[in-house]
């Protein structure tokens, strides 16, 4: 079709009995100019950048460029421009030559979320604790700093002894997006120095529980402690600091909103640490 102005008619049909066929008159402008919008990568992970480009075919000369987007918020007057969308986005470009001839095109960028990886907060344990680190994101691929490639790993003092153990994990989602996390665990020798365990008696009931755990604590002398409940993937689900234990104390811990399974109760201060296993059923 040669360049020029053309009239056309479009017919639209529907199941509306009052207007099952609608005729719309159109005015078409045909030019030799063709714009092709592209992206270096049309699929991104959150936080990644790509270059969108606009190439003009059919004519030569100087051009002006006008980019916009949906969702709105992006504009540019460059032919090629770097973008970092937060969500799936359409980018539209309108190109005009010196005679006023205009052509448009668009490119769609899909954005995948990064996997959320949290293997827990840095924690100190006595050597009798066996801890599970869980990277979550089922169906992803995993690479731990110790070479394991499973979703979760179990850590303790076996083969390490006392001291600091550092672990990290890299998680690649099914969409190819990568996140990582790291944790530092310190295993300390509580034998002979765990004064807290020798002066404080802790009873938990009921255990297993449907959600409410009652702590009956008897302290031979005044002790200022921190009480924590930690999930098997290292997430702190309950924390109360500067708890003064003196004589008999009763503390209720509500875990009813959390997932069923095993949790670790930690009562600790600079004199030692008490560990109790909690079962939420």
PDB file of C-alpha atoms in Angstrom, residues 5-281:
ATOM      1  CA  UNK A   5      -4.439   8.903   3.927  1.00  0.00           C
ATOM      2  CA  UNK A   6      -7.021   6.143   3.691  1.00  0.00           C
ATOM      3  CA  UNK A   7     -10.538   5.653   4.943  1.00  0.00           C
ATOM      4  CA  UNK A   8     -11.640   2.291   6.278  1.00  0.00           C
ATOM      5  CA  UNK A   9     -14.609   0.711   7.977  1.00  0.00           C
ATOM      6  CA  UNK A  10     -14.452  -1.684  10.916  1.00  0.00           C
ATOM      7  CA  UNK A  11     -17.375  -3.918  11.859  1.00  0.00           C
ATOM      8  CA  UNK A  12     -17.753  -5.084  15.488  1.00  0.00           C
ATOM      9  CA  UNK A  13     -20.223  -7.776  16.505  1.00  0.00           C
ATOM     10  CA  UNK A  14     -21.467  -8.769  19.943  1.00  0.00           C
ATOM     11  CA  UNK A  15     -24.188 -10.813  21.622  1.00  0.00           C
ATOM     12  CA  UNK A  16     -26.076  -7.645  22.584  1.00  0.00           C
ATOM     13  CA  UNK A  17     -29.526  -8.009  20.891  1.00  0.00           C
ATOM     14  CA  UNK A  18     -29.883  -4.203  20.708  1.00  0.00           C
ATOM     15  CA  UNK A  19     -26.529  -3.637  19.017  1.00  0.00           C
ATOM     16  CA  UNK A  20     -25.151  -6.927  17.741  1.00  0.00           C
ATOM     17  CA  UNK A  21     -23.268  -5.177  14.930  1.00  0.00           C
ATOM     18  CA  UNK A  22     -21.563  -1.767  15.116  1.00  0.00           C
ATOM     19  CA  UNK A  23     -19.858  -0.015  12.199  1.00  0.00           C
ATOM     20  CA  UNK A  24     -16.953   2.328  12.955  1.00  0.00           C
ATOM     21  CA  UNK A  25     -15.383   4.635  10.368  1.00  0.00           C
ATOM     22  CA  UNK A  26     -11.592   4.821  10.535  1.00  0.00           C
ATOM     23  CA  UNK A  27      -8.998   7.209   9.107  1.00  0.00           C
ATOM     24  CA  UNK A  28      -5.639   5.552   8.430  1.00  0.00           C
ATOM     25  CA  UNK A  29      -2.315   7.232   7.744  1.00  0.00           C
ATOM     26  CA  UNK A  30       0.177   5.044   5.884  1.00  0.00           C
ATOM     27  CA  UNK A  31       3.844   6.024   5.794  1.00  0.00           C
ATOM     28  CA  UNK A  32       7.048   4.359   4.725  1.00  0.00           C
ATOM     29  CA  UNK A  33       8.375   4.736   8.289  1.00  0.00           C
ATOM     30  CA  UNK A  34       8.409   1.641  10.467  1.00  0.00           C
ATOM     31  CA  UNK A  35       9.457   1.629  14.140  1.00  0.00           C
ATOM     32  CA  UNK A  36      10.589  -1.550  15.851  1.00  0.00           C
ATOM     33  CA  UNK A  37      10.843  -1.468  19.674  1.00  0.00           C
ATOM     34  CA  UNK A  38      12.910  -4.176  21.368  1.00  0.00           C
ATOM     35  CA  UNK A  39      14.613  -5.001  24.648  1.00  0.00           C
ATOM     36  CA  UNK A  40      17.971  -6.654  25.296  1.00  0.00           C
ATOM     37  CA  UNK A  41      16.059  -8.906  27.689  1.00  0.00           C
ATOM     38  CA  UNK A  42      12.267  -9.069  27.902  1.00  0.00           C
ATOM     39  CA  UNK A  43      12.338 -11.194  31.074  1.00  0.00           C
ATOM     40  CA  UNK A  44      13.999  -9.787  34.205  1.00  0.00           C
ATOM     41  CA  UNK A  45      14.410 -10.622  37.855  1.00  0.00           C
ATOM     42  CA  UNK A  46      13.514  -7.849  40.299  1.00  0.00           C
ATOM     43  CA  UNK A  47      16.347  -5.331  40.508  1.00  0.00           C
ATOM     44  CA  UNK A  48      17.778  -6.126  37.073  1.00  0.00           C
ATOM     45  CA  UNK A  49      18.210  -3.614  34.246  1.00  0.00           C
ATOM     46  CA  UNK A  50      17.702  -3.908  30.509  1.00  0.00           C
ATOM     47  CA  UNK A  51      18.082  -1.604  27.490  1.00  0.00           C
ATOM     48  CA  UNK A  52      15.008  -0.828  25.384  1.00  0.00           C
ATOM     49  CA  UNK A  53      15.707   0.284  21.824  1.00  0.00           C
ATOM     50  CA  UNK A  54      13.777   1.848  18.958  1.00  0.00           C
ATOM     51  CA  UNK A  55      14.948   1.245  15.391  1.00  0.00           C
ATOM     52  CA  UNK A  56      13.495   3.142  12.415  1.00  0.00           C
ATOM     53  CA  UNK A  57      13.147   1.507   8.991  1.00  0.00           C
ATOM     54  CA  UNK A  58      11.917   2.743   5.613  1.00  0.00           C
ATOM     55  CA  UNK A  59      13.223   6.318   5.731  1.00  0.00           C
ATOM     56  CA  UNK A  60      16.346   8.169   6.783  1.00  0.00           C
ATOM     57  CA  UNK A  61      16.835  11.462   8.589  1.00  0.00           C
ATOM     58  CA  UNK A  62      16.468  12.977  12.022  1.00  0.00           C
ATOM     59  CA  UNK A  63      13.844  11.744  14.451  1.00  0.00           C
ATOM     60  CA  UNK A  64      12.385  12.672  17.805  1.00  0.00           C
ATOM     61  CA  UNK A  65      11.498   9.943  20.299  1.00  0.00           C
ATOM     62  CA  UNK A  66       8.829   9.897  22.968  1.00  0.00           C
ATOM     63  CA  UNK A  67       8.727   6.954  25.357  1.00  0.00           C
ATOM     64  CA  UNK A  68       5.949   6.274  27.883  1.00  0.00           C
ATOM     65  CA  UNK A  69       4.859   3.283  29.922  1.00  0.00           C
ATOM     66  CA  UNK A  70       1.999   1.350  31.473  1.00  0.00           C
ATOM     67  CA  UNK A  71       2.025   1.426  34.481  1.00  0.00           C
ATOM     68  CA  UNK A  72       2.662   5.141  33.988  1.00  0.00           C
ATOM     69  CA  UNK A  73       5.725   6.912  35.323  1.00  0.00           C
ATOM     70  CA  UNK A  74       8.433   6.375  32.708  1.00  0.00           C
ATOM     71  CA  UNK A  75       9.316   8.905  30.009  1.00  0.00           C
ATOM     72  CA  UNK A  76      12.359   9.420  27.820  1.00  0.00           C
ATOM     73  CA  UNK A  77      13.353  11.287  24.656  1.00  0.00           C
ATOM     74  CA  UNK A  78      16.260   8.955  23.815  1.00  0.00           C
ATOM     75  CA  UNK A  79      16.242   6.333  21.091  1.00  0.00           C
ATOM     76  CA  UNK A  80      17.714   3.731  23.450  1.00  0.00           C
ATOM     77  CA  UNK A  81      17.361   3.859  27.220  1.00  0.00           C
ATOM     78  CA  UNK A  82      18.063   1.707  30.286  1.00  0.00           C
ATOM     79  CA  UNK A  83      15.065   0.692  32.398  1.00  0.00           C
ATOM     80  CA  UNK A  84      14.643  -1.197  35.682  1.00  0.00           C
ATOM     81  CA  UNK A  85      10.929  -1.936  36.096  1.00  0.00           C
ATOM     82  CA  UNK A  86       9.543  -3.126  39.443  1.00  0.00           C
ATOM     83  CA  UNK A  87       6.578  -4.916  37.841  1.00  0.00           C
ATOM     84  CA  UNK A  88       5.518  -6.212  34.424  1.00  0.00           C
ATOM     85  CA  UNK A  89       5.514  -3.133  32.177  1.00  0.00           C
ATOM     86  CA  UNK A  90       4.559  -2.067  28.658  1.00  0.00           C
ATOM     87  CA  UNK A  91       6.923   0.505  27.111  1.00  0.00           C
ATOM     88  CA  UNK A  92       5.571   2.577  24.201  1.00  0.00           C
ATOM     89  CA  UNK A  93       7.648   4.648  21.792  1.00  0.00           C
ATOM     90  CA  UNK A  94       6.394   7.241  19.328  1.00  0.00           C
ATOM     91  CA  UNK A  95       8.901   8.331  16.659  1.00  0.00           C
ATOM     92  CA  UNK A  96       8.403  11.442  14.485  1.00  0.00           C
ATOM     93  CA  UNK A  97      10.548  12.639  11.558  1.00  0.00           C
ATOM     94  CA  UNK A  98      11.135  16.250  10.463  1.00  0.00           C
ATOM     95  CA  UNK A  99       8.137  16.158   8.085  1.00  0.00           C
ATOM     96  CA  UNK A 100       5.781  15.174  10.880  1.00  0.00           C
ATOM     97  CA  UNK A 101       5.417  11.549   9.830  1.00  0.00           C
ATOM     98  CA  UNK A 102       4.953   9.344  12.879  1.00  0.00           C
ATOM     99  CA  UNK A 103       5.125   5.672  13.776  1.00  0.00           C
ATOM    100  CA  UNK A 104       4.748   3.796  17.054  1.00  0.00           C
ATOM    101  CA  UNK A 105       5.635   0.457  18.597  1.00  0.00           C
ATOM    102  CA  UNK A 106       5.810  -1.140  22.035  1.00  0.00           C
ATOM    103  CA  UNK A 107       7.732  -3.754  23.995  1.00  0.00           C
ATOM    104  CA  UNK A 108       6.629  -5.740  27.051  1.00  0.00           C
ATOM    105  CA  UNK A 109       8.996  -6.484  29.957  1.00  0.00           C
ATOM    106  CA  UNK A 110       8.113  -9.258  32.413  1.00  0.00           C
ATOM    107  CA  UNK A 111       9.549  -9.028  35.935  1.00  0.00           C
ATOM    108  CA  UNK A 112       9.865 -12.014  38.291  1.00  0.00           C
ATOM    109  CA  UNK A 113      10.179 -11.618  42.052  1.00  0.00           C
ATOM    110  CA  UNK A 114      13.373 -12.700  43.779  1.00  0.00           C
ATOM    111  CA  UNK A 115      13.009 -15.669  46.131  1.00  0.00           C
ATOM    112  CA  UNK A 116      12.785 -14.534  49.762  1.00  0.00           C
ATOM    113  CA  UNK A 117      15.501 -16.379  51.677  1.00  0.00           C
ATOM    114  CA  UNK A 118      15.771 -16.216  55.472  1.00  0.00           C
ATOM    115  CA  UNK A 119      17.715 -18.931  57.275  1.00  0.00           C
ATOM    116  CA  UNK A 120      17.450 -17.170  60.625  1.00  0.00           C
ATOM    117  CA  UNK A 121      19.229 -14.807  62.955  1.00  0.00           C
ATOM    118  CA  UNK A 122      22.749 -15.328  64.333  1.00  0.00           C
ATOM    119  CA  UNK A 123      22.409 -17.507  67.445  1.00  0.00           C
ATOM    120  CA  UNK A 124      24.463 -19.052  70.256  1.00  0.00           C
ATOM    121  CA  UNK A 125      23.848 -22.645  71.425  1.00  0.00           C
ATOM    122  CA  UNK A 126      25.107 -25.214  73.858  1.00  0.00           C
ATOM    123  CA  UNK A 127      26.609 -28.268  72.115  1.00  0.00           C
ATOM    124  CA  UNK A 128      23.604 -30.554  72.656  1.00  0.00           C
ATOM    125  CA  UNK A 129      21.498 -28.597  70.154  1.00  0.00           C
ATOM    126  CA  UNK A 130      20.969 -29.981  66.641  1.00  0.00           C
ATOM    127  CA  UNK A 131      19.738 -27.183  64.411  1.00  0.00           C
ATOM    128  CA  UNK A 132      17.995 -27.206  61.020  1.00  0.00           C
ATOM    129  CA  UNK A 133      18.565 -24.420  58.512  1.00  0.00           C
ATOM    130  CA  UNK A 134      15.765 -24.193  55.958  1.00  0.00           C
ATOM    131  CA  UNK A 135      16.053 -21.983  52.869  1.00  0.00           C
ATOM    132  CA  UNK A 136      12.353 -22.321  51.952  1.00  0.00           C
ATOM    133  CA  UNK A 137      11.145 -21.700  48.381  1.00  0.00           C
ATOM    134  CA  UNK A 138      10.153 -25.285  47.590  1.00  0.00           C
ATOM    135  CA  UNK A 139      10.945 -26.319  44.027  1.00  0.00           C
ATOM    136  CA  UNK A 140      13.997 -24.076  43.735  1.00  0.00           C
ATOM    137  CA  UNK A 141      17.609 -25.182  43.436  1.00  0.00           C
ATOM    138  CA  UNK A 142      20.015 -24.688  46.357  1.00  0.00           C
ATOM    139  CA  UNK A 143      23.723 -24.372  46.963  1.00  0.00           C
ATOM    140  CA  UNK A 144      24.943 -24.188  50.563  1.00  0.00           C
ATOM    141  CA  UNK A 145      28.404 -23.084  51.590  1.00  0.00           C
ATOM    142  CA  UNK A 146      29.133 -26.644  52.766  1.00  0.00           C
ATOM    143  CA  UNK A 147      28.314 -28.019  49.304  1.00  0.00           C
ATOM    144  CA  UNK A 148      24.845 -29.365  50.151  1.00  0.00           C
ATOM    145  CA  UNK A 149      22.163 -28.899  47.493  1.00  0.00           C
ATOM    146  CA  UNK A 150      19.026 -29.588  49.536  1.00  0.00           C
ATOM    147  CA  UNK A 151      16.385 -27.152  50.781  1.00  0.00           C
ATOM    148  CA  UNK A 152      17.425 -27.670  54.411  1.00  0.00           C
ATOM    149  CA  UNK A 153      20.544 -28.825  56.236  1.00  0.00           C
ATOM    150  CA  UNK A 154      21.174 -29.929  59.820  1.00  0.00           C
ATOM    151  CA  UNK A 155      24.064 -28.460  61.803  1.00  0.00           C
ATOM    152  CA  UNK A 156      25.628 -29.337  65.163  1.00  0.00           C
ATOM    153  CA  UNK A 157      29.076 -29.612  66.726  1.00  0.00           C
ATOM    154  CA  UNK A 158      29.921 -32.972  65.106  1.00  0.00           C
ATOM    155  CA  UNK A 159      33.209 -32.621  63.252  1.00  0.00           C
ATOM    156  CA  UNK A 160      33.528 -28.978  64.326  1.00  0.00           C
ATOM    157  CA  UNK A 161      33.641 -28.835  68.099  1.00  0.00           C
ATOM    158  CA  UNK A 162      32.977 -25.597  69.900  1.00  0.00           C
ATOM    159  CA  UNK A 163      33.224 -22.248  68.202  1.00  0.00           C
ATOM    160  CA  UNK A 164      31.673 -20.294  65.353  1.00  0.00           C
ATOM    161  CA  UNK A 165      30.143 -21.903  62.277  1.00  0.00           C
ATOM    162  CA  UNK A 166      29.159 -19.723  59.341  1.00  0.00           C
ATOM    163  CA  UNK A 167      26.718 -20.906  56.691  1.00  0.00           C
ATOM    164  CA  UNK A 168      25.331 -19.309  53.559  1.00  0.00           C
ATOM    165  CA  UNK A 169      22.929 -20.492  50.883  1.00  0.00           C
ATOM    166  CA  UNK A 170      22.162 -19.403  47.339  1.00  0.00           C
ATOM    167  CA  UNK A 171      18.626 -20.104  46.109  1.00  0.00           C
ATOM    168  CA  UNK A 172      17.694 -20.097  42.418  1.00  0.00           C
ATOM    169  CA  UNK A 173      13.953 -20.009  41.778  1.00  0.00           C
ATOM    170  CA  UNK A 174      12.194 -21.856  38.970  1.00  0.00           C
ATOM    171  CA  UNK A 175      12.201 -18.544  37.060  1.00  0.00           C
ATOM    172  CA  UNK A 176      15.985 -18.324  37.338  1.00  0.00           C
ATOM    173  CA  UNK A 177      16.075 -15.522  39.906  1.00  0.00           C
ATOM    174  CA  UNK A 178      18.718 -15.770  42.641  1.00  0.00           C
ATOM    175  CA  UNK A 179      18.790 -14.688  46.300  1.00  0.00           C
ATOM    176  CA  UNK A 180      21.029 -15.630  49.204  1.00  0.00           C
ATOM    177  CA  UNK A 181      21.285 -15.430  52.975  1.00  0.00           C
ATOM    178  CA  UNK A 182      23.872 -16.235  55.613  1.00  0.00           C
ATOM    179  CA  UNK A 183      23.958 -17.045  59.312  1.00  0.00           C
ATOM    180  CA  UNK A 184      26.542 -17.323  62.070  1.00  0.00           C
ATOM    181  CA  UNK A 185      26.035 -19.990  64.746  1.00  0.00           C
ATOM    182  CA  UNK A 186      28.209 -20.151  67.845  1.00  0.00           C
ATOM    183  CA  UNK A 187      28.404 -23.363  69.855  1.00  0.00           C
ATOM    184  CA  UNK A 188      29.802 -22.809  73.343  1.00  0.00           C
ATOM    185  CA  UNK A 189      30.887 -25.237  76.040  1.00  0.00           C
ATOM    186  CA  UNK A 190      28.225 -24.901  78.729  1.00  0.00           C
ATOM    187  CA  UNK A 191      29.692 -27.651  80.937  1.00  0.00           C
ATOM    188  CA  UNK A 192      30.729 -26.284  84.328  1.00  0.00           C
ATOM    189  CA  UNK A 193      29.921 -22.685  83.441  1.00  0.00           C
ATOM    190  CA  UNK A 194      26.165 -22.953  82.989  1.00  0.00           C
ATOM    191  CA  UNK A 195      25.338 -21.328  86.290  1.00  0.00           C
ATOM    192  CA  UNK A 196      21.906 -20.431  84.972  1.00  0.00           C
ATOM    193  CA  UNK A 197      20.960 -24.081  84.489  1.00  0.00           C
ATOM    194  CA  UNK A 198      22.104 -24.855  88.038  1.00  0.00           C
ATOM    195  CA  UNK A 199      20.072 -22.069  89.666  1.00  0.00           C
ATOM    196  CA  UNK A 200      16.936 -21.926  87.505  1.00  0.00           C
ATOM    197  CA  UNK A 201      14.410 -24.748  87.084  1.00  0.00           C
ATOM    198  CA  UNK A 202      12.063 -24.550  84.084  1.00  0.00           C
ATOM    199  CA  UNK A 203       8.961 -26.683  83.558  1.00  0.00           C
ATOM    200  CA  UNK A 204       6.808 -26.375  80.416  1.00  0.00           C
ATOM    201  CA  UNK A 205       3.225 -27.575  80.245  1.00  0.00           C
ATOM    202  CA  UNK A 206       1.398 -28.690  78.264  1.00  0.00           C
ATOM    203  CA  UNK A 207       4.068 -29.884  75.873  1.00  0.00           C
ATOM    204  CA  UNK A 208       3.060 -30.838  73.186  1.00  0.00           C
ATOM    205  CA  UNK A 209       0.530 -28.000  73.062  1.00  0.00           C
ATOM    206  CA  UNK A 210      -2.120 -26.668  70.706  1.00  0.00           C
ATOM    207  CA  UNK A 211      -0.558 -23.232  71.003  1.00  0.00           C
ATOM    208  CA  UNK A 212      -0.353 -21.969  74.596  1.00  0.00           C
ATOM    209  CA  UNK A 213       2.763 -23.001  76.531  1.00  0.00           C
ATOM    210  CA  UNK A 214       2.947 -22.278  80.248  1.00  0.00           C
ATOM    211  CA  UNK A 215       6.389 -21.775  81.747  1.00  0.00           C
ATOM    212  CA  UNK A 216       6.755 -22.380  85.478  1.00  0.00           C
ATOM    213  CA  UNK A 217      10.157 -21.055  86.462  1.00  0.00           C
ATOM    214  CA  UNK A 218      11.798 -21.287  89.886  1.00  0.00           C
ATOM    215  CA  UNK A 219      14.974 -19.272  90.426  1.00  0.00           C
ATOM    216  CA  UNK A 220      17.203 -19.739  93.486  1.00  0.00           C
ATOM    217  CA  UNK A 221      18.381 -16.167  93.131  1.00  0.00           C
ATOM    218  CA  UNK A 222      17.508 -13.117  91.087  1.00  0.00           C
ATOM    219  CA  UNK A 223      18.503 -13.514  87.433  1.00  0.00           C
ATOM    220  CA  UNK A 224      17.957 -11.184  84.488  1.00  0.00           C
ATOM    221  CA  UNK A 225      17.419 -13.266  81.332  1.00  0.00           C
ATOM    222  CA  UNK A 226      16.262 -13.194  77.750  1.00  0.00           C
ATOM    223  CA  UNK A 227      13.549 -15.649  76.693  1.00  0.00           C
ATOM    224  CA  UNK A 228      13.287 -16.649  73.038  1.00  0.00           C
ATOM    225  CA  UNK A 229      11.405 -19.194  70.958  1.00  0.00           C
ATOM    226  CA  UNK A 230      13.023 -20.042  67.642  1.00  0.00           C
ATOM    227  CA  UNK A 231      11.649 -22.123  64.762  1.00  0.00           C
ATOM    228  CA  UNK A 232      13.673 -24.896  63.140  1.00  0.00           C
ATOM    229  CA  UNK A 233      14.658 -22.553  60.313  1.00  0.00           C
ATOM    230  CA  UNK A 234      16.095 -20.043  62.781  1.00  0.00           C
ATOM    231  CA  UNK A 235      13.232 -17.567  62.802  1.00  0.00           C
ATOM    232  CA  UNK A 236      12.650 -15.892  66.161  1.00  0.00           C
ATOM    233  CA  UNK A 237       8.894 -16.192  66.799  1.00  0.00           C
ATOM    234  CA  UNK A 238       8.907 -14.972  70.407  1.00  0.00           C
ATOM    235  CA  UNK A 239      11.346 -12.769  72.274  1.00  0.00           C
ATOM    236  CA  UNK A 240      11.218 -11.085  75.663  1.00  0.00           C
ATOM    237  CA  UNK A 241      14.265  -9.328  77.034  1.00  0.00           C
ATOM    238  CA  UNK A 242      15.250  -8.247  80.550  1.00  0.00           C
ATOM    239  CA  UNK A 243      12.984 -10.745  82.321  1.00  0.00           C
ATOM    240  CA  UNK A 244      13.724 -10.719  86.050  1.00  0.00           C
ATOM    241  CA  UNK A 245      13.495 -14.218  87.542  1.00  0.00           C
ATOM    242  CA  UNK A 246      13.292 -14.274  91.320  1.00  0.00           C
ATOM    243  CA  UNK A 247      11.579 -17.141  93.104  1.00  0.00           C
ATOM    244  CA  UNK A 248       8.592 -18.543  91.206  1.00  0.00           C
ATOM    245  CA  UNK A 249       7.536 -17.002  87.891  1.00  0.00           C
ATOM    246  CA  UNK A 250       4.772 -18.026  85.489  1.00  0.00           C
ATOM    247  CA  UNK A 251       4.988 -16.985  81.846  1.00  0.00           C
ATOM    248  CA  UNK A 252       2.562 -17.846  79.035  1.00  0.00           C
ATOM    249  CA  UNK A 253       3.805 -18.076  75.443  1.00  0.00           C
ATOM    250  CA  UNK A 254       1.221 -18.102  72.641  1.00  0.00           C
ATOM    251  CA  UNK A 255       2.370 -19.845  69.447  1.00  0.00           C
ATOM    252  CA  UNK A 256      -1.133 -20.592  68.154  1.00  0.00           C
ATOM    253  CA  UNK A 257      -0.664 -18.489  65.010  1.00  0.00           C
ATOM    254  CA  UNK A 258       2.484 -20.317  63.922  1.00  0.00           C
ATOM    255  CA  UNK A 259       2.961 -23.533  61.939  1.00  0.00           C
ATOM    256  CA  UNK A 260       2.821 -26.884  63.698  1.00  0.00           C
ATOM    257  CA  UNK A 261       6.153 -28.508  64.450  1.00  0.00           C
ATOM    258  CA  UNK A 262       9.173 -28.293  66.714  1.00  0.00           C
ATOM    259  CA  UNK A 263      10.483 -25.077  68.268  1.00  0.00           C
ATOM    260  CA  UNK A 264      13.402 -24.302  70.556  1.00  0.00           C
ATOM    261  CA  UNK A 265      12.861 -22.449  73.841  1.00  0.00           C
ATOM    262  CA  UNK A 266      15.995 -20.559  74.882  1.00  0.00           C
ATOM    263  CA  UNK A 267      16.425 -18.892  78.266  1.00  0.00           C
ATOM    264  CA  UNK A 268      19.832 -17.261  78.487  1.00  0.00           C
ATOM    265  CA  UNK A 269      22.074 -14.609  79.974  1.00  0.00           C
ATOM    266  CA  UNK A 270      25.804 -14.184  80.485  1.00  0.00           C
ATOM    267  CA  UNK A 271      25.754 -16.983  83.075  1.00  0.00           C
ATOM    268  CA  UNK A 272      24.557 -19.690  80.696  1.00  0.00           C
ATOM    269  CA  UNK A 273      21.628 -20.988  78.707  1.00  0.00           C
ATOM    270  CA  UNK A 274      18.689 -23.356  79.147  1.00  0.00           C
ATOM    271  CA  UNK A 275      17.267 -25.177  76.108  1.00  0.00           C
ATOM    272  CA  UNK A 276      13.832 -26.776  75.939  1.00  0.00           C
ATOM    273  CA  UNK A 277      12.139 -28.362  72.961  1.00  0.00           C
ATOM    274  CA  UNK A 278       8.545 -27.239  72.326  1.00  0.00           C
ATOM    275  CA  UNK A 279       6.129 -29.217  70.159  1.00  0.00           C
ATOM    276  CA  UNK A 280       3.233 -27.321  68.592  1.00  0.00           C
ATOM    277  CA  UNK A 281       0.569 -29.778  67.442  1.00  0.00           C
TER     278      UNK A 281
END
